[in-house]
Amino acid sequence: ETGVTQSPTHLIKTRGQQVTLRCSSQSGHNTVSWYQQALGQGPQFIFQYYREEENGRGNFPPRFSGLQFPNYSSELNVNALELDDSALYLCASRLRQGPNTGELFFGEGSRLTVL
Amino acid sequence: DAKTTQPNSMESNEEEPVHLPCNHSTISGTDYIHWYRQLPSQGPEYVIHGLTSNVNNRMASLAIAEDRKSSTLILHRATLRDAAVYYCILRDLNDMRFGAGTRLTVKP
């Protein structure tokens, strides 16, 4: 039990729709990152938020966007869904106290299926 | 981007030590080496990390080569619960980039 909770656990959308995934970080953690994990592959970094600002982004298009709230919960929004967006989306939080610090705590993920 | 190379899969017998290798020849001086593992149907979990010196914790040991171009995660006595995908990651300032990892199978 990491203290990071994600919702929903599973959802099905159709191509072209929009989806919002939610994450509640572990208490006291000020940094959250999101990952996409396709079946049989390692997690791919989408972006990271620190104190409500995006401060790192992987190779994902702008239709992937996020928010971090003052209580450090966060959202991942994906617009214009494509079939290849079907994946497990993982949220991870940590307490950032300096560069390269802070163990990541992952949630169990939201599994998105796009039909 | 600094990258890591790991074997796709490894097998071990229960209660025997396991050495999981990782190559990272393009590592920079400020990159930390992190290991995470992912059990079936769960998110990844932290195992261990280090910069230059070997590290030990309750889960595992991390042996880092003197030139830092490779490292080895050591599980001292594998259990069935250790069956997972193990990821070796070079930690950048703002993100953690996973590779495909090594799938460890533990045989009873």
mmCIF file of C-alpha atoms in Angstrom:
data_model
loop_
_atom_site.group_PDB
_atom_site.id
_atom_site.type_symbol
_atom_site.label_atom_id
_atom_site.label_comp_id
_atom_site.label_asym_id
_atom_site.label_seq_id
_atom_site.Cartn_x
_atom_site.Cartn_y
_atom_site.Cartn_z
ATOM 1 C CA GLU A 1 0.000 0.000 0.000
ATOM 2 C CA THR A 2 1.747 3.150 -1.241
ATOM 3 C CA GLY A 3 -0.854 5.736 -0.322
ATOM 4 C CA VAL A 4 -1.234 6.740 -3.983
ATOM 5 C CA THR A 5 -4.725 6.111 -5.268
ATOM 6 C CA GLN A 6 -5.955 6.358 -8.839
ATOM 7 C CA SER A 7 -9.409 6.454 -10.337
ATOM 8 C CA PRO A 8 -11.067 4.991 -12.209
ATOM 9 C CA THR A 9 -9.351 1.608 -12.203
ATOM 10 C CA HIS A 10 -10.772 0.641 -15.587
ATOM 11 C CA LEU A 11 -12.590 2.528 -18.299
ATOM 12 C CA ILE A 12 -13.571 2.153 -21.921
ATOM 13 C CA LYS A 13 -13.773 5.043 -24.385
ATOM 14 C CA THR A 14 -14.229 5.354 -28.113
ATOM 15 C CA ARG A 15 -11.846 6.973 -30.566
ATOM 16 C CA GLY A 16 -12.087 10.771 -30.593
ATOM 17 C CA GLN A 17 -13.440 11.073 -27.057
ATOM 18 C CA GLN A 18 -11.730 12.760 -24.144
ATOM 19 C CA VAL A 19 -10.758 11.187 -20.826
ATOM 20 C CA THR A 20 -9.726 12.470 -17.391
ATOM 21 C CA LEU A 21 -7.798 10.260 -14.998
ATOM 22 C CA ARG A 22 -7.302 11.208 -11.371
ATOM 23 C CA CYS A 23 -4.588 10.628 -8.823
ATOM 24 C CA SER A 24 -4.400 11.283 -5.112
ATOM 25 C CA SER A 25 -0.786 11.562 -4.036
ATOM 26 C CA GLN A 26 0.719 10.259 -0.854
ATOM 27 C CA SER A 27 0.354 12.761 1.955
ATOM 28 C CA GLY A 28 3.089 15.399 1.959
ATOM 29 C CA HIS A 29 4.360 14.644 -1.543
ATOM 30 C CA ASN A 30 4.860 17.749 -3.694
ATOM 31 C CA THR A 31 5.747 16.118 -7.014
ATOM 32 C CA VAL A 32 3.637 13.922 -9.235
ATOM 33 C CA SER A 33 4.476 12.246 -12.516
ATOM 34 C CA TRP A 34 2.406 10.298 -14.995
ATOM 35 C CA TYR A 35 3.413 7.284 -17.056
ATOM 36 C CA GLN A 36 1.830 5.313 -19.891
ATOM 37 C CA GLN A 37 2.442 1.579 -19.939
ATOM 38 C CA ALA A 38 1.428 -0.381 -23.015
ATOM 39 C CA LEU A 39 0.990 -4.117 -22.682
ATOM 40 C CA GLY A 40 4.336 -5.903 -22.311
ATOM 41 C CA GLN A 41 6.377 -2.694 -22.183
ATOM 42 C CA GLY A 42 7.951 -0.548 -19.499
ATOM 43 C CA PRO A 43 6.276 2.649 -18.311
ATOM 44 C CA GLN A 44 6.856 5.664 -20.565
ATOM 45 C CA PHE A 45 7.217 9.065 -18.908
ATOM 46 C CA ILE A 46 4.479 11.520 -19.897
ATOM 47 C CA PHE A 47 5.135 14.523 -17.663
ATOM 48 C CA GLN A 48 5.867 15.697 -14.148
ATOM 49 C CA TYR A 49 4.351 18.428 -11.998
ATOM 50 C CA TYR A 50 6.033 20.172 -9.106
ATOM 51 C CA ARG A 51 4.105 22.718 -7.051
ATOM 52 C CA GLU A 52 1.377 22.906 -9.720
ATOM 53 C CA GLU A 53 3.781 23.624 -12.592
ATOM 54 C CA GLU A 54 4.801 21.208 -15.323
ATOM 55 C CA ASN A 55 8.576 20.826 -15.090
ATOM 56 C CA GLY A 56 9.375 17.890 -17.329
ATOM 57 C CA ARG A 57 7.746 16.209 -20.290
ATOM 58 C CA GLY A 58 8.342 13.086 -22.296
ATOM 59 C CA ASN A 59 7.689 12.513 -25.979
ATOM 60 C CA PHE A 60 3.903 12.891 -25.875
ATOM 61 C CA PRO A 61 1.759 15.262 -27.970
ATOM 62 C CA PRO A 62 -0.052 18.290 -26.501
ATOM 63 C CA ARG A 63 -3.359 16.425 -26.388
ATOM 64 C CA PHE A 64 -1.915 14.851 -23.239
ATOM 65 C CA SER A 65 -2.231 17.492 -20.543
ATOM 66 C CA GLY A 66 -2.295 17.604 -16.794
ATOM 67 C CA LEU A 67 -3.040 19.541 -13.678
ATOM 68 C CA GLN A 68 -1.749 19.454 -10.147
ATOM 69 C CA PHE A 69 -3.884 20.983 -7.424
ATOM 70 C CA PRO A 70 -2.846 22.752 -4.209
ATOM 71 C CA ASN A 71 -3.629 19.614 -2.227
ATOM 72 C CA TYR A 72 -1.194 17.801 -4.584
ATOM 73 C CA SER A 73 -3.865 15.659 -6.197
ATOM 74 C CA SER A 74 -3.594 15.630 -9.973
ATOM 75 C CA GLU A 75 -5.313 14.857 -13.248
ATOM 76 C CA LEU A 76 -4.225 13.524 -16.602
ATOM 77 C CA ASN A 77 -6.383 14.605 -19.530
ATOM 78 C CA VAL A 78 -6.201 13.058 -22.956
ATOM 79 C CA ASN A 79 -8.126 14.623 -25.846
ATOM 80 C CA ALA A 80 -9.025 13.129 -29.220
ATOM 81 C CA LEU A 81 -8.359 9.583 -28.084
ATOM 82 C CA GLU A 82 -6.657 7.212 -30.502
ATOM 83 C CA LEU A 83 -6.599 3.439 -30.469
ATOM 84 C CA ASP A 84 -2.903 3.480 -29.482
ATOM 85 C CA ASP A 85 -3.784 5.351 -26.293
ATOM 86 C CA SER A 86 -5.069 2.074 -24.876
ATOM 87 C CA ALA A 87 -2.730 1.394 -21.968
ATOM 88 C CA LEU A 88 -2.260 1.377 -18.213
ATOM 89 C CA TYR A 89 -1.757 4.921 -16.925
ATOM 90 C CA LEU A 90 0.324 5.157 -13.787
ATOM 91 C CA CYS A 91 0.619 8.029 -11.374
ATOM 92 C CA ALA A 92 3.631 8.348 -9.081
ATOM 93 C CA SER A 93 4.299 10.827 -6.311
ATOM 94 C CA ARG A 94 7.370 11.783 -4.338
ATOM 95 C CA LEU A 95 8.678 14.388 -1.968
ATOM 96 C CA ARG A 96 11.157 16.429 -3.909
ATOM 97 C CA GLN A 97 13.808 17.858 -1.633
ATOM 98 C CA GLY A 98 16.517 18.346 -4.232
ATOM 99 C CA PRO A 99 17.737 16.957 -7.562
ATOM 100 C CA ASN A 100 17.567 13.209 -7.968
ATOM 101 C CA THR A 101 15.947 12.720 -4.594
ATOM 102 C CA GLY A 102 12.799 11.075 -3.467
ATOM 103 C CA GLU A 103 11.647 7.545 -3.965
ATOM 104 C CA LEU A 104 8.678 7.313 -6.350
ATOM 105 C CA PHE A 105 5.491 5.807 -4.985
ATOM 106 C CA PHE A 106 3.224 4.430 -7.697
ATOM 107 C CA GLY A 107 -0.478 3.843 -7.735
ATOM 108 C CA GLU A 108 -1.939 0.704 -9.248
ATOM 109 C CA GLY A 109 -2.964 2.510 -12.389
ATOM 110 C CA SER A 110 -5.997 3.219 -14.537
ATOM 111 C CA ARG A 111 -6.464 0.859 -17.443
ATOM 112 C CA LEU A 112 -7.865 2.680 -20.477
ATOM 113 C CA THR A 113 -9.263 0.841 -23.454
ATOM 114 C CA VAL A 114 -10.020 2.839 -26.595
ATOM 115 C CA LEU A 115 -12.357 1.200 -29.095
ATOM 116 C CA ASP B 1 19.099 10.498 -23.109
ATOM 117 C CA ALA B 2 21.145 8.068 -21.063
ATOM 118 C CA LYS B 3 19.868 4.550 -21.648
ATOM 119 C CA THR B 4 20.139 1.212 -19.918
ATOM 120 C CA THR B 5 20.419 -2.299 -21.331
ATOM 121 C CA GLN B 6 19.097 -5.321 -19.471
ATOM 122 C CA PRO B 7 18.491 -8.957 -20.404
ATOM 123 C CA ASN B 8 14.882 -9.593 -21.362
ATOM 124 C CA SER B 9 14.452 -12.438 -18.905
ATOM 125 C CA MET B 10 16.217 -14.446 -16.220
ATOM 126 C CA GLU B 11 15.366 -17.496 -14.144
ATOM 127 C CA SER B 12 16.296 -18.357 -10.600
ATOM 128 C CA ASN B 13 15.596 -21.087 -8.112
ATOM 129 C CA GLU B 14 13.887 -20.254 -4.857
ATOM 130 C CA GLU B 15 16.250 -19.415 -1.974
ATOM 131 C CA GLU B 16 19.220 -18.922 -4.289
ATOM 132 C CA PRO B 17 20.924 -15.568 -4.955
ATOM 133 C CA VAL B 18 20.037 -13.671 -8.123
ATOM 134 C CA HIS B 19 22.284 -11.202 -9.925
ATOM 135 C CA LEU B 20 20.436 -8.910 -12.331
ATOM 136 C CA PRO B 21 22.825 -6.996 -14.605
ATOM 137 C CA CYS B 22 22.395 -3.574 -16.173
ATOM 138 C CA ASN B 23 24.619 -1.732 -18.644
ATOM 139 C CA HIS B 24 24.565 2.059 -18.805
ATOM 140 C CA SER B 25 27.637 3.056 -20.764
ATOM 141 C CA THR B 26 26.421 6.619 -21.447
ATOM 142 C CA ILE B 27 25.766 7.476 -17.815
ATOM 143 C CA SER B 28 26.612 11.040 -16.802
ATOM 144 C CA GLY B 29 28.327 12.053 -13.602
ATOM 145 C CA THR B 30 25.137 13.238 -11.950
ATOM 146 C CA ASP B 31 22.872 10.305 -12.878
ATOM 147 C CA TYR B 32 21.736 8.153 -10.010
ATOM 148 C CA ILE B 33 21.108 4.460 -10.734
ATOM 149 C CA HIS B 34 17.678 3.369 -9.581
ATOM 150 C CA TRP B 35 16.036 -0.029 -9.539
ATOM 151 C CA TYR B 36 12.303 -0.583 -9.422
ATOM 152 C CA ARG B 37 10.324 -3.747 -9.800
ATOM 153 C CA GLN B 38 6.790 -4.379 -10.969
ATOM 154 C CA LEU B 39 4.847 -7.312 -9.624
ATOM 155 C CA PRO B 40 1.951 -8.633 -11.728
ATOM 156 C CA SER B 41 -1.049 -6.294 -11.809
ATOM 157 C CA GLN B 42 0.668 -3.654 -9.661
ATOM 158 C CA GLY B 43 2.467 -0.365 -10.169
ATOM 159 C CA PRO B 44 6.265 -0.338 -9.942
ATOM 160 C CA GLU B 45 7.827 -0.271 -6.499
ATOM 161 C CA TYR B 46 11.174 1.132 -5.402
ATOM 162 C CA VAL B 47 13.932 -1.362 -4.698
ATOM 163 C CA ILE B 48 17.204 0.530 -4.266
ATOM 164 C CA HIS B 49 19.333 3.328 -5.697
ATOM 165 C CA GLY B 50 22.937 4.519 -5.657
ATOM 166 C CA LEU B 51 25.405 6.923 -7.190
ATOM 167 C CA THR B 52 28.929 5.524 -6.894
ATOM 168 C CA SER B 53 29.237 3.264 -3.871
ATOM 169 C CA ASN B 54 27.641 -0.109 -3.357
ATOM 170 C CA VAL B 55 24.379 0.057 -1.408
ATOM 171 C CA ASN B 56 22.480 -2.371 0.770
ATOM 172 C CA ASN B 57 18.951 -2.283 2.105
ATOM 173 C CA ARG B 58 16.445 -4.771 3.441
ATOM 174 C CA MET B 59 15.318 -5.768 -0.037
ATOM 175 C CA ALA B 60 18.539 -6.031 -2.021
ATOM 176 C CA SER B 61 22.101 -4.909 -2.688
ATOM 177 C CA LEU B 62 23.333 -2.741 -5.526
ATOM 178 C CA ALA B 63 26.841 -3.220 -6.839
ATOM 179 C CA ILE B 64 28.101 -0.387 -9.059
ATOM 180 C CA ALA B 65 31.132 -0.777 -11.280
ATOM 181 C CA GLU B 66 34.036 1.534 -10.631
ATOM 182 C CA ASP B 67 33.552 3.270 -14.008
ATOM 183 C CA ARG B 68 29.777 3.382 -13.354
ATOM 184 C CA LYS B 69 29.043 1.951 -16.781
ATOM 185 C CA SER B 70 27.292 -1.063 -15.316
ATOM 186 C CA SER B 71 25.578 -2.180 -12.152
ATOM 187 C CA THR B 72 24.125 -5.348 -10.668
ATOM 188 C CA LEU B 73 21.072 -5.774 -8.479
ATOM 189 C CA ILE B 74 21.561 -8.644 -6.050
ATOM 190 C CA LEU B 75 18.689 -10.456 -4.387
ATOM 191 C CA HIS B 76 20.369 -12.554 -1.726
ATOM 192 C CA ARG B 77 17.722 -15.258 -1.432
ATOM 193 C CA ALA B 78 15.038 -15.231 -4.093
ATOM 194 C CA THR B 79 11.500 -16.013 -3.030
ATOM 195 C CA LEU B 80 8.448 -16.678 -5.172
ATOM 196 C CA ARG B 81 7.283 -13.171 -4.304
ATOM 197 C CA ASP B 82 10.338 -11.744 -6.053
ATOM 198 C CA ALA B 83 8.995 -12.849 -9.442
ATOM 199 C CA ALA B 84 8.545 -9.536 -11.233
ATOM 200 C CA VAL B 85 9.888 -7.274 -13.965
ATOM 201 C CA TYR B 86 12.976 -5.422 -12.699
ATOM 202 C CA TYR B 87 13.806 -2.034 -14.167
ATOM 203 C CA CYS B 88 17.217 -0.379 -14.055
ATOM 204 C CA ILE B 89 16.822 3.368 -14.538
ATOM 205 C CA LEU B 90 19.125 6.352 -14.738
ATOM 206 C CA ARG B 91 17.528 9.129 -12.786
ATOM 207 C CA ASP B 92 17.450 12.493 -14.475
ATOM 208 C CA LEU B 93 16.550 15.674 -12.626
ATOM 209 C CA ASN B 94 12.931 15.789 -13.657
ATOM 210 C CA ASP B 95 11.942 12.342 -14.769
ATOM 211 C CA MET B 96 12.610 8.643 -14.564
ATOM 212 C CA ARG B 97 12.781 6.835 -17.908
ATOM 213 C CA PHE B 98 12.063 3.115 -17.812
ATOM 214 C CA GLY B 99 13.333 0.588 -20.316
ATOM 215 C CA ALA B 100 11.776 -2.806 -20.996
ATOM 216 C CA GLY B 101 13.282 -4.371 -17.854
ATOM 217 C CA THR B 102 14.194 -7.954 -16.988
ATOM 218 C CA ARG B 103 11.438 -10.434 -16.272
ATOM 219 C CA LEU B 104 12.603 -12.599 -13.357
ATOM 220 C CA THR B 105 11.033 -16.029 -12.969
ATOM 221 C CA VAL B 106 11.587 -17.821 -9.652
ATOM 222 C CA LYS B 107 11.198 -21.581 -9.664
ATOM 223 C CA PRO B 108 10.211 -23.463 -6.515
#
